[in-house]
Short mmCIF file of C-alpha atoms in Angstrom, two decimals:
data_model
loop_
_atom_site.label_atom_id
_atom_site.label_comp_id
_atom_site.label_asym_id
_atom_site.label_seq_id
_atom_site.Cartn_x
_atom_site.Cartn_y
_atom_site.Cartn_z
CA MET A 98 -22.41 -11.14 -0.83
CA PHE A 99 -23.86 -8.36 -3.00
CA LYS A 100 -27.43 -9.17 -2.06
CA ASN A 101 -29.31 -6.13 -0.71
CA HIS A 102 -26.52 -3.81 -1.88
CA PRO A 103 -26.69 -1.23 -4.71
CA LYS A 104 -26.21 -2.69 -8.19
CA GLY A 105 -23.30 -0.37 -8.95
CA LEU A 106 -21.20 -1.73 -6.07
CA LEU A 107 -19.94 -4.77 -8.00
CA ALA A 108 -18.88 -2.74 -11.04
CA ALA A 109 -17.14 -0.10 -8.90
CA SER A 110 -15.38 -2.83 -6.91
CA LEU A 111 -14.18 -4.61 -10.07
CA SER A 112 -12.92 -1.37 -11.60
CA ASN A 113 -11.01 -0.58 -8.43
CA MET A 114 -9.69 -4.15 -8.26
CA GLY A 115 -8.05 -3.80 -11.67
CA GLU A 116 -6.48 -0.47 -10.76
CA ARG A 117 -5.22 -1.82 -7.45
CA PHE A 118 -3.76 -4.88 -9.19
CA GLY A 119 -1.53 -2.61 -11.25
CA PHE A 120 -0.74 -0.38 -8.28
CA TYR A 121 0.35 -3.27 -6.05
CA ILE A 122 2.54 -4.76 -8.75
CA MET A 123 4.49 -1.53 -8.47
CA MET A 124 4.34 -1.15 -4.69
CA ALA A 125 5.52 -4.71 -4.08
CA ILE A 126 8.86 -3.92 -5.69
CA LEU A 127 9.23 -0.12 -5.65
CA ALA A 128 11.52 0.39 -2.64
CA LEU A 129 13.72 -2.57 -3.55
CA PHE A 130 13.80 -1.40 -7.19
CA ILE A 131 14.96 2.12 -6.28
CA SER A 132 17.72 0.70 -4.08
CA SER A 133 18.94 -1.82 -6.66
CA LYS A 134 18.55 0.46 -9.69
CA PHE A 135 20.39 3.49 -8.35
CA GLY A 136 22.51 1.96 -5.58
CA LEU A 137 20.84 4.12 -2.95
CA SER A 138 20.85 3.26 0.75
CA GLU A 139 17.68 2.21 2.50
CA GLN A 140 17.55 5.60 4.19
CA THR A 141 17.86 7.62 0.98
CA THR A 142 15.39 5.34 -0.77
CA GLY A 143 13.04 6.05 2.11
CA TYR A 144 12.92 9.75 1.31
CA ILE A 145 11.82 9.01 -2.28
CA TYR A 146 9.42 6.28 -1.21
CA SER A 147 7.86 8.50 1.48
CA ALA A 148 7.47 11.44 -0.90
CA PHE A 149 5.84 9.24 -3.53
CA TYR A 150 3.51 7.46 -1.13
CA ALA A 151 2.54 10.80 0.44
CA SER A 152 1.89 12.39 -2.94
CA ILE A 153 -0.45 9.56 -3.92
CA TYR A 154 -2.79 10.45 -1.07
CA LEU A 155 -2.11 14.20 -0.97
CA LEU A 156 -3.05 14.54 -4.62
CA ALA A 157 -6.30 12.76 -3.79
CA LEU A 158 -7.21 16.01 -2.03
CA VAL A 159 -6.53 17.86 -5.29
CA GLY A 160 -8.58 15.25 -7.16
CA GLY A 161 -11.46 15.78 -4.75
CA LEU A 162 -11.31 19.54 -5.23
CA ILE A 163 -11.27 19.19 -9.03
CA ALA A 164 -14.28 16.88 -8.99
CA ASP A 165 -16.21 19.02 -6.49
CA LYS A 166 -15.58 22.20 -8.50
CA THR A 167 -16.20 20.80 -11.97
CA LYS A 168 -18.97 18.40 -10.89
CA LYS A 169 -17.48 15.93 -13.39
CA TYR A 170 -16.75 13.07 -11.02
CA LYS A 171 -17.01 10.30 -13.59
CA GLU A 172 -14.81 12.10 -16.11
CA THR A 173 -12.24 12.84 -13.39
CA ILE A 174 -12.09 9.15 -12.46
CA PHE A 175 -11.64 8.19 -16.14
CA ALA A 176 -8.79 10.69 -16.57
CA GLY A 177 -7.12 9.26 -13.47
CA ILE A 178 -7.00 5.74 -14.91
CA VAL A 179 -5.45 7.00 -18.16
CA LEU A 180 -2.80 9.06 -16.36
CA MET A 181 -1.77 6.12 -14.17
CA ALA A 182 -1.23 3.99 -17.29
CA VAL A 183 1.02 6.72 -18.73
CA GLY A 184 3.00 6.89 -15.49
CA TYR A 185 3.59 3.14 -15.47
CA LEU A 186 4.77 3.36 -19.08
CA ILE A 187 7.41 5.96 -18.13
CA ILE A 188 8.98 3.77 -15.45
CA ALA A 189 8.53 0.53 -17.43
CA ILE A 190 10.78 1.54 -20.36
CA PRO A 191 14.07 -0.37 -19.78
CA THR A 192 17.11 1.78 -19.06
CA PRO A 193 20.71 0.65 -18.44
CA THR A 194 22.01 -0.23 -14.98
CA PRO A 195 24.32 1.08 -13.58
CA VAL A 196 22.79 4.29 -14.91
CA PRO A 197 25.05 6.60 -16.97
CA SER A 198 23.62 9.64 -15.15
CA ILE A 199 21.95 9.04 -11.80
CA GLY A 200 20.42 12.53 -11.76
CA LEU A 201 18.76 12.18 -15.17
CA TYR A 202 17.46 8.65 -14.77
CA LEU A 203 16.30 9.19 -11.21
CA ALA A 204 14.44 12.30 -12.43
CA ILE A 205 12.73 10.25 -15.16
CA THR A 206 11.68 7.67 -12.58
CA CYS A 207 10.38 10.37 -10.25
CA LEU A 208 8.44 11.95 -13.14
CA GLY A 209 6.74 8.63 -13.80
CA LEU A 210 5.92 8.27 -10.12
CA PHE A 211 4.44 11.78 -10.05
CA VAL A 212 2.19 11.05 -13.03
CA ILE A 213 1.01 7.87 -11.30
CA SER A 214 0.37 9.86 -8.11
CA PHE A 215 -1.67 12.51 -9.90
CA GLY A 216 -3.72 9.92 -11.75
CA ASN A 217 -4.32 8.09 -8.50
CA GLY A 218 -5.43 11.33 -6.89
CA LEU A 219 -8.05 11.87 -9.58
CA PHE A 220 -9.26 8.28 -9.28
CA LYS A 221 -9.15 7.05 -5.70
CA GLY A 222 -11.10 9.52 -3.54
CA ASN A 223 -13.72 10.25 -6.18
CA LEU A 224 -14.53 6.59 -6.74
CA GLN A 225 -14.95 6.24 -2.97
CA ALA A 226 -17.29 9.25 -2.97
CA LEU A 227 -19.26 7.62 -5.77
CA VAL A 228 -19.61 4.42 -3.73
CA GLY A 229 -20.60 6.48 -0.69
CA GLN A 230 -23.46 8.07 -2.62
CA MET A 231 -24.88 4.65 -3.41
CA TYR A 232 -25.58 4.29 0.31
CA ASP A 233 -27.23 7.70 0.72
CA ASN A 234 -30.37 5.98 -0.50
CA PRO A 235 -32.37 5.10 2.67
CA GLN A 236 -32.92 1.63 1.19
CA TYR A 237 -29.21 0.87 1.56
CA SER A 238 -28.03 3.23 4.32
CA GLU A 239 -27.93 0.51 6.99
CA LYS A 240 -25.56 -1.50 4.79
CA ARG A 241 -22.98 1.29 4.43
CA ASP A 242 -20.24 -0.28 6.61
CA ALA A 243 -20.74 -3.69 5.00
CA GLY A 244 -20.68 -2.12 1.53
CA PHE A 245 -17.34 -0.43 2.13
CA GLN A 246 -15.94 -3.67 3.57
CA ILE A 247 -16.93 -5.48 0.34
CA PHE A 248 -15.45 -2.65 -1.74
CA TYR A 249 -12.25 -2.84 0.30
CA MET A 250 -12.08 -6.62 -0.04
CA PHE A 251 -12.19 -6.38 -3.85
CA ILE A 252 -9.32 -3.89 -3.78
CA ASN A 253 -7.25 -6.61 -2.18
CA ILE A 254 -8.24 -9.45 -4.50
CA GLY A 255 -6.13 -7.78 -7.16
CA ALA A 256 -3.39 -7.06 -4.64
CA ILE A 257 -3.04 -10.76 -3.72
CA PHE A 258 -1.73 -11.76 -7.13
CA ALA A 259 0.17 -8.57 -7.98
CA PRO A 260 3.39 -9.41 -6.06
CA PHE A 261 3.52 -12.87 -7.68
CA ILE A 262 3.38 -11.25 -11.13
CA ALA A 263 6.11 -8.76 -10.16
CA ILE A 264 8.39 -11.48 -8.76
CA GLY A 265 7.65 -13.92 -11.56
CA VAL A 266 8.47 -11.43 -14.33
CA ARG A 267 11.72 -10.32 -12.69
CA ASN A 268 12.91 -13.86 -11.92
CA TRP A 269 11.92 -15.01 -15.42
CA TRP A 270 14.14 -12.34 -16.93
CA LEU A 271 16.99 -13.35 -14.61
CA LYS A 272 16.59 -16.98 -15.67
CA GLN A 273 16.67 -16.00 -19.34
CA HIS A 274 20.17 -14.66 -18.68
CA ASN A 275 21.44 -17.61 -16.64
CA PHE A 276 21.00 -15.88 -13.28
CA ASP A 277 19.21 -16.87 -10.10
CA TYR A 278 17.61 -14.43 -7.66
CA ASN A 279 19.62 -13.26 -4.66
CA GLY A 280 18.29 -10.18 -2.87
CA SER A 281 21.65 -9.44 -1.25
CA LEU A 282 23.54 -9.17 -4.55
CA PRO A 283 22.45 -5.72 -5.86
CA GLU A 284 23.84 -3.87 -2.84
CA LEU A 285 27.14 -5.77 -3.01
CA CYS A 286 27.37 -5.29 -6.79
CA HIS A 287 26.91 -1.52 -6.49
CA GLN A 288 29.50 -1.41 -3.74
CA TYR A 289 32.04 -3.34 -5.81
CA ILE A 290 31.49 -1.14 -8.87
CA ALA A 291 32.08 1.95 -6.71
CA GLU A 292 35.03 0.67 -4.63
CA GLY A 293 36.63 -2.13 -6.68
CA SER A 294 39.52 -3.87 -4.96
CA SER A 295 39.39 -1.38 -2.07
CA MET A 296 36.13 -3.05 -0.96
CA SER A 297 36.61 -4.95 2.30
CA SER A 298 37.93 -8.49 1.92
CA ALA A 299 34.93 -9.81 3.86
CA ASN A 300 32.48 -8.23 1.40
CA ILE A 301 34.52 -9.35 -1.63
CA SER A 302 34.40 -12.88 -0.27
CA LYS A 303 30.66 -12.55 0.31
CA LEU A 304 30.11 -11.17 -3.22
CA THR A 305 32.13 -13.98 -4.75
CA GLU A 306 30.16 -16.65 -2.89
CA TYR A 307 26.80 -15.10 -3.80
CA ALA A 308 27.83 -14.51 -7.42
CA ASN A 309 28.87 -18.14 -7.92
CA GLY A 310 25.62 -19.25 -6.32
CA ALA A 311 23.61 -17.05 -8.69
CA MET A 312 25.01 -18.67 -11.86
CA LEU A 313 22.43 -21.25 -12.93
CA ASP A 314 24.94 -23.21 -15.07
CA LYS A 315 27.43 -23.21 -12.15
CA THR A 316 30.10 -21.46 -14.25
CA PRO A 317 32.65 -19.96 -11.80
CA VAL A 318 32.69 -16.15 -11.71
CA THR A 319 36.20 -14.89 -12.45
CA ASP A 320 35.46 -11.23 -13.23
CA LEU A 321 33.46 -9.65 -10.40
CA LEU A 322 33.17 -6.28 -12.17
CA ALA A 323 31.68 -7.80 -15.32
CA PHE A 324 29.35 -9.95 -13.23
CA SER A 325 28.23 -6.97 -11.12
CA ASN A 326 27.41 -4.84 -14.17
CA SER A 327 25.57 -7.66 -15.93
CA TYR A 328 23.60 -8.84 -12.87
CA LEU A 329 22.45 -5.34 -11.98
CA ASP A 330 21.33 -4.62 -15.55
CA VAL A 331 19.33 -7.85 -15.89
CA PHE A 332 17.93 -7.64 -12.35
CA ASN A 333 16.54 -4.14 -12.83
CA THR A 334 15.34 -4.66 -16.40
CA GLY A 335 13.27 -7.50 -14.97
CA PHE A 336 11.79 -5.06 -12.47
CA GLN A 337 10.90 -2.66 -15.28
CA TYR A 338 9.18 -5.38 -17.28
CA ALA A 339 7.14 -6.07 -14.14
CA PHE A 340 6.03 -2.43 -14.17
CA ALA A 341 4.81 -2.99 -17.73
CA ALA A 342 2.38 -5.62 -16.41
CA ALA A 343 0.74 -2.82 -14.40
CA ILE A 344 -0.20 -1.09 -17.67
CA VAL A 345 -2.22 -4.13 -18.73
CA ALA A 346 -4.07 -4.04 -15.40
CA MET A 347 -4.93 -0.38 -15.92
CA PHE A 348 -6.50 -1.10 -19.32
CA VAL A 349 -8.65 -3.82 -17.75
CA SER A 350 -9.79 -1.32 -15.12
CA LEU A 351 -10.50 1.25 -17.84
CA ILE A 352 -12.68 -1.19 -19.80
CA ILE A 353 -14.71 -2.22 -16.75
CA TYR A 354 -15.22 1.39 -15.70
CA SER A 355 -16.18 2.58 -19.19
CA ILE A 356 -18.75 -0.19 -19.68
CA ASN A 357 -20.46 0.58 -16.37
CA LYS A 358 -19.95 4.34 -16.24
CA LYS A 359 -23.54 5.28 -17.09
CA SER A 360 -24.94 3.02 -14.37
CA PHE A 361 -22.98 4.72 -11.58
CA PRO A 362 -24.58 7.48 -9.50
CA ASP A 363 -23.18 10.96 -9.96
CA PRO A 364 -22.12 12.75 -6.74
CA ALA A 365 -22.64 16.05 -8.59
CA MET A 366 -26.38 15.35 -8.57
CA LYS A 367 -26.42 15.81 -4.81
CA ARG A 368 -26.64 19.55 -5.58
CA PRO A 369 -29.62 19.92 -7.89
CA ALA A 370 -29.83 22.76 -10.37
CA SER A 371 -32.34 25.58 -9.90
CA VAL A 372 -34.66 26.91 -12.63
CA ASP A 373 -32.05 29.38 -13.89
CA GLY A 374 -29.43 26.62 -14.07
CA THR A 375 -27.36 27.73 -11.08
CA SER A 376 -26.33 25.36 -8.31
CA THR A 377 -28.65 25.30 -5.31
CA VAL A 378 -28.43 23.95 -1.80
CA SER A 379 -29.64 20.37 -1.44
CA LYS A 380 -32.30 19.19 0.99
CA GLU A 381 -29.71 17.62 3.27
CA GLU A 382 -27.83 20.91 3.53
CA ILE A 383 -30.97 22.92 4.21
CA GLN A 384 -31.69 20.62 7.16
CA MET A 385 -28.11 20.85 8.42
CA SER A 386 -27.23 23.95 10.46
CA ALA A 387 -23.91 25.75 10.16
CA GLN A 388 -23.04 24.55 13.67
CA GLU A 389 -23.69 20.94 12.67
CA VAL A 390 -21.54 21.33 9.56
CA ARG A 391 -18.69 22.66 11.72
CA GLN A 392 -19.07 19.83 14.25
CA ARG A 393 -18.97 17.26 11.48
CA ILE A 394 -15.82 18.77 10.00
CA TYR A 395 -14.17 18.94 13.46
CA ALA A 396 -15.05 15.28 14.05
CA LEU A 397 -13.62 14.23 10.71
CA PHE A 398 -10.37 16.08 11.28
CA ALA A 399 -10.05 14.52 14.74
CA VAL A 400 -10.24 11.07 13.17
CA PHE A 401 -7.87 12.14 10.39
CA GLY A 402 -5.31 13.14 13.02
CA VAL A 403 -5.45 9.76 14.74
CA VAL A 404 -5.17 7.59 11.63
CA ILE A 405 -1.99 9.39 10.56
CA PHE A 406 -0.11 7.20 13.02
CA PHE A 407 -1.77 4.03 11.81
CA TRP A 408 -0.65 4.68 8.24
CA LEU A 409 2.87 5.60 9.40
CA SER A 410 3.05 2.15 10.99
CA PHE A 411 1.05 0.12 8.48
CA HIS A 412 2.74 1.36 5.32
CA GLN A 413 6.12 0.23 6.59
CA ASN A 414 5.02 -2.98 4.83
CA GLY A 415 6.47 -1.83 1.52
CA TYR A 416 9.50 -0.18 3.11
CA SER A 417 11.30 -1.13 6.34
CA LEU A 418 9.35 -4.38 6.67
CA SER A 419 10.39 -5.34 3.11
CA TYR A 420 14.03 -4.69 3.99
CA PHE A 421 13.55 -6.72 7.19
CA ALA A 422 12.19 -9.62 5.11
CA ARG A 423 15.12 -9.36 2.71
CA ASP A 424 17.80 -9.19 5.42
CA TYR A 425 16.46 -11.31 8.28
CA VAL A 426 13.94 -13.85 6.93
CA ASN A 427 14.84 -17.25 5.48
CA LEU A 428 13.53 -16.76 1.95
CA GLU A 429 14.83 -20.10 0.68
CA ILE A 430 11.91 -21.85 2.37
CA ILE A 431 9.49 -20.18 -0.06
CA ASN A 432 10.53 -21.10 -3.58
CA ILE A 433 7.76 -21.95 -6.06
CA ASP A 434 9.40 -23.37 -9.20
CA LEU A 435 7.16 -22.87 -12.24
CA GLY A 436 9.77 -24.03 -14.74
CA PHE A 437 9.94 -20.85 -16.80
CA THR A 438 10.35 -18.78 -13.63
CA SER A 439 10.46 -19.11 -9.86
CA ILE A 440 8.47 -17.27 -7.22
CA LYS A 441 10.89 -16.30 -4.49
CA GLY A 442 12.01 -13.05 -2.94
CA ALA A 443 11.21 -10.63 -0.13
CA GLU A 444 8.42 -9.10 -2.23
CA ILE A 445 6.32 -12.24 -1.84
CA PHE A 446 5.17 -11.13 1.61
CA GLN A 447 3.35 -8.19 0.00
CA SER A 448 0.66 -10.70 -1.03
CA VAL A 449 0.06 -11.86 2.56
CA ASN A 450 -1.78 -8.73 3.71
CA PRO A 451 -4.28 -8.61 0.79
CA PHE A 452 -4.83 -12.38 1.11
CA PHE A 453 -5.84 -11.95 4.74
CA VAL A 454 -8.05 -8.98 3.83
CA VAL A 455 -10.00 -11.14 1.38
CA PHE A 456 -10.02 -14.15 3.71
CA LEU A 457 -10.97 -12.28 6.88
CA THR A 458 -13.48 -9.74 5.53
CA PRO A 459 -16.42 -12.19 5.41
CA PHE A 460 -15.69 -13.26 8.99
CA ILE A 461 -15.41 -9.65 10.19
CA MET A 462 -18.69 -8.82 8.43
CA TRP A 463 -20.37 -11.88 9.97
CA PHE A 464 -19.01 -10.96 13.41
CA PHE A 465 -20.29 -7.38 13.25
CA GLY A 466 -23.56 -8.55 11.69
CA THR A 467 -24.12 -10.96 14.58
CA MET A 468 -23.35 -8.25 17.10
CA LYS A 469 -25.72 -5.88 15.30
CA LYS A 470 -28.57 -8.37 15.59
CA LYS A 471 -27.91 -8.54 19.32
CA ASP A 472 -27.74 -4.73 19.42
CA LYS A 473 -24.17 -4.94 20.70
CA GLU A 474 -22.25 -3.79 17.62
CA PRO A 475 -19.62 -1.17 18.51
CA SER A 476 -19.83 2.19 16.76
CA THR A 477 -17.52 2.99 13.87
CA PRO A 478 -15.31 5.27 16.06
CA MET A 479 -14.98 2.47 18.63
CA LYS A 480 -14.01 0.02 15.88
CA ILE A 481 -11.28 2.40 14.75
CA ALA A 482 -9.96 2.67 18.33
CA ILE A 483 -9.92 -1.13 18.64
CA GLY A 484 -8.06 -1.32 15.33
CA MET A 485 -5.33 0.99 16.64
CA GLY A 486 -4.90 -1.32 19.64
CA ILE A 487 -4.59 -4.37 17.39
CA ALA A 488 -1.93 -2.57 15.28
CA CYS A 489 -0.04 -1.91 18.51
CA LEU A 490 -0.10 -5.65 19.30
CA ALA A 491 1.32 -6.42 15.84
CA TYR A 492 4.44 -4.37 16.52
CA VAL A 493 4.74 -5.78 20.05
CA PHE A 494 4.93 -9.21 18.40
CA LEU A 495 7.61 -8.09 15.92
CA MET A 496 9.57 -6.35 18.66
CA VAL A 497 9.72 -9.57 20.71
CA ALA A 498 10.66 -11.60 17.61
CA SER A 499 13.55 -9.20 16.93
CA LEU A 500 15.11 -9.16 20.39
CA ALA A 501 17.84 -11.67 19.51
CA LEU A 502 18.56 -10.33 16.00
CA PRO A 503 21.66 -8.21 15.24
CA ALA A 504 21.35 -4.60 14.08
CA LYS A 505 21.42 -3.92 10.34
CA GLU A 506 24.91 -2.40 10.48
CA THR A 507 26.22 -5.58 12.11
CA LEU A 508 25.22 -7.70 9.10
CA ALA A 509 28.10 -6.26 7.06
CA THR A 510 30.60 -7.92 9.42
CA MET A 511 28.94 -11.35 9.28
CA THR A 512 29.68 -14.21 6.89
CA PRO A 513 26.97 -15.70 4.65
CA THR A 514 26.89 -18.77 6.92
CA GLU A 515 26.36 -16.64 10.03
CA ILE A 516 23.65 -14.60 8.30
CA ASP A 517 21.81 -17.74 7.19
CA ALA A 518 21.99 -19.14 10.72
CA MET A 519 20.33 -16.12 12.33
CA ARG A 520 17.48 -15.77 9.79
CA VAL A 521 13.97 -16.21 11.17
CA THR A 522 11.12 -18.29 9.80
CA PRO A 523 8.75 -16.71 7.25
CA TRP A 524 5.97 -17.34 9.79
CA VAL A 525 7.16 -14.23 11.61
CA MET A 526 6.14 -12.09 8.64
CA ILE A 527 2.93 -14.04 8.04
CA THR A 528 1.86 -13.65 11.68
CA LEU A 529 2.77 -9.96 11.69
CA TYR A 530 0.70 -9.28 8.57
CA PHE A 531 -2.20 -11.31 9.94
CA ILE A 532 -2.42 -9.08 13.02
CA LEU A 533 -1.88 -5.89 11.00
CA THR A 534 -4.60 -6.95 8.56
CA VAL A 535 -7.14 -7.39 11.34
CA ALA A 536 -6.24 -3.87 12.49
CA GLU A 537 -6.58 -2.57 8.93
CA LEU A 538 -10.07 -4.06 8.58
CA PHE A 539 -11.15 -2.23 11.73
CA ILE A 540 -9.78 1.09 10.44
CA SER A 541 -9.52 1.62 6.70
CA PRO A 542 -12.89 0.50 5.21
CA LEU A 543 -14.77 1.69 8.29
CA GLY A 544 -12.96 5.01 8.18
CA LEU A 545 -14.09 5.44 4.58
CA SER A 546 -17.63 4.60 5.69
CA PHE A 547 -17.42 7.12 8.56
CA VAL A 548 -16.26 9.88 6.21
CA SER A 549 -19.02 9.24 3.68
CA LYS A 550 -21.62 9.24 6.47
CA VAL A 551 -20.44 12.31 8.41
CA ALA A 552 -19.17 14.59 5.61
CA PRO A 553 -21.58 17.42 4.63
CA PRO A 554 -23.19 16.54 1.27
CA HIS A 555 -21.49 19.33 -0.70
CA LEU A 556 -18.05 18.34 0.66
CA GLN A 557 -18.10 14.60 -0.03
CA GLY A 558 -15.25 14.60 -2.54
CA LEU A 559 -13.19 17.04 -0.49
CA MET A 560 -13.61 15.11 2.78
CA GLN A 561 -12.75 11.81 1.09
CA GLY A 562 -9.71 13.65 -0.22
CA CYS A 563 -8.88 14.84 3.31
CA TRP A 564 -9.04 11.26 4.58
CA LEU A 565 -6.47 10.39 1.95
CA ALA A 566 -4.49 13.55 2.77
CA ALA A 567 -4.25 12.34 6.38
CA THR A 568 -2.86 9.11 4.99
CA ALA A 569 -0.41 11.25 3.00
CA ILE A 570 0.91 12.88 6.15
CA GLY A 571 1.54 9.47 7.70
CA ASN A 572 3.24 8.35 4.49
CA SER A 573 5.37 11.48 4.29
CA ILE A 574 7.24 10.39 7.41
CA LEU A 575 7.63 6.73 6.46
CA PHE A 576 11.36 7.39 6.10
CA ILE A 577 11.54 7.41 9.91
CA GLY A 578 11.24 3.63 9.70
CA GLY A 579 14.30 3.47 7.44
CA ILE A 580 16.38 5.71 9.67
CA LEU A 581 15.52 3.61 12.71
CA TYR A 582 16.08 0.37 10.80
CA MET A 583 19.58 1.45 9.77
CA HIS A 584 20.81 3.01 13.00
CA VAL A 585 19.22 1.47 16.12
CA PRO A 586 18.70 -2.09 17.42
CA LEU A 587 15.79 -3.74 15.61
CA TRP A 588 13.62 -4.09 18.71
CA THR A 589 13.98 -0.36 19.35
CA CYS A 590 12.87 0.39 15.78
CA TRP A 591 9.63 -1.54 16.26
CA LEU A 592 9.11 -0.09 19.75
CA VAL A 593 8.61 3.35 18.17
CA PHE A 594 5.61 2.00 16.24
CA VAL A 595 4.26 0.31 19.35
CA ILE A 596 4.22 3.70 21.07
CA ALA A 597 2.72 5.54 18.05
CA THR A 598 -0.20 3.13 17.65
CA GLY A 599 -0.74 2.67 21.39
CA LEU A 600 -1.03 6.39 22.07
CA SER A 601 -3.34 6.81 19.06
CA MET A 602 -5.64 4.16 20.49
CA ILE A 603 -5.84 6.02 23.80
CA VAL A 604 -6.62 9.33 22.08
CA MET A 605 -9.29 7.70 19.92
CA LEU A 606 -10.94 6.07 22.92
CA SER A 607 -11.12 9.46 24.64
CA MET A 608 -13.11 10.88 21.68
CA VAL A 609 -15.49 7.98 21.02
CA LYS A 610 -18.56 9.39 22.79
CA TRP A 611 -18.28 12.77 21.05
CA LEU A 612 -17.77 11.15 17.64
CA GLU A 613 -20.77 8.91 18.18
CA ARG A 614 -22.96 11.95 18.90
CA VAL A 615 -21.80 13.77 15.77
CA ALA A 616 -22.33 10.71 13.56
CA LYS A 617 -25.98 10.22 14.62
#
């Protein structure tokens, strides 16, 4: 796979794989953790989740600026890994649930998330710029798209196993305290603690049934308040121990990066020093007119604008799609009993997307390679447009699958038996993520490749940061998915994403010829 690619690609991919392993441990459980830890609604959780996910990519712009100004790309990447480990430590320290002061403990959690975001901003875009420089060498330039696809695949190898670790650690801690996992319990427990006997009789009955089912030794629950407090505390402490596993992953990434640091190219060297030691204009920039620089920047920002709507739709996977899996999918079908713990829960579907990335990438590379040999390979802008169309089809599928399902607000009036009867097969989620993954492989790694190819040499870090900033804008409005999920029929919720991705495809198709000219 790495044959005919730069030697540094494997080391960069492995370093990123370790970092992504830790990151996806957190992302698999973050939205559900915030809801269960603080008793927040899906909509309110969405505001925090959107702000965090946006800051991850927005701060990549800051990280690009820091690296471009200081010319210390490798040191900036190193600092990013260390900061992310510190951030995971802040949110991994167990705290009581229900929290004594929601303001204080939520602020501590948000602080940890900010530190993670800033570290990620220093790391992510600059490592991508470093990989991009490997392919500036004419010897490897024709392999740029394939190189970024390999790099992207390794990101997802770590992400495959991360949700299993997160689920396994949480469910192990539950088992240590005689509890079984039930994703519906935290919301009901918080409601009972807040309302007590004034809680509706239907919900008290539902809580009682779920509570008795969650006791591994089958001891009847006679004190719902004591059970609710205990279950919430154990449930969320298990989540926080899962965050601690992310710290281990960060140290692995740090070791791999440190060992190979000297072998990586340095993007700062693209601007050689003059005799007096001042920075000079590189050969590439001398050959590039001001008009061409402007056209390249315009082209990049046009693509940035389109992919905003892909990320708005795609990153629902850790938010509204996770709630959908929790509320509407039959999770009992997937229950891997390991003895000391069990692997079950809505978070398990977060491993499906990275699995398909790893599984499908070789086939996508083979497909494009075959087309290239026949001189029929579509351009990178055309691939991105096709990817938007495939994302649209994914939400068409989910919309159709949701036509007969009740709205979220209706679930509160249904009995556990009625809820179990209406749940859909896990294959709905697996099929959805399969289609979304194909779309992702047409957009994300090839978008990174397009940016590294088109960006003016002295703006590599900044333009990679802008690509991530575009992702940040899409992530900043992820909460729209939660609002729709809570307040409109399910099929209508998914229809909004059908429209967003469909229109983006049309816009991208209208710009393909221009983008192809600029990228030559």
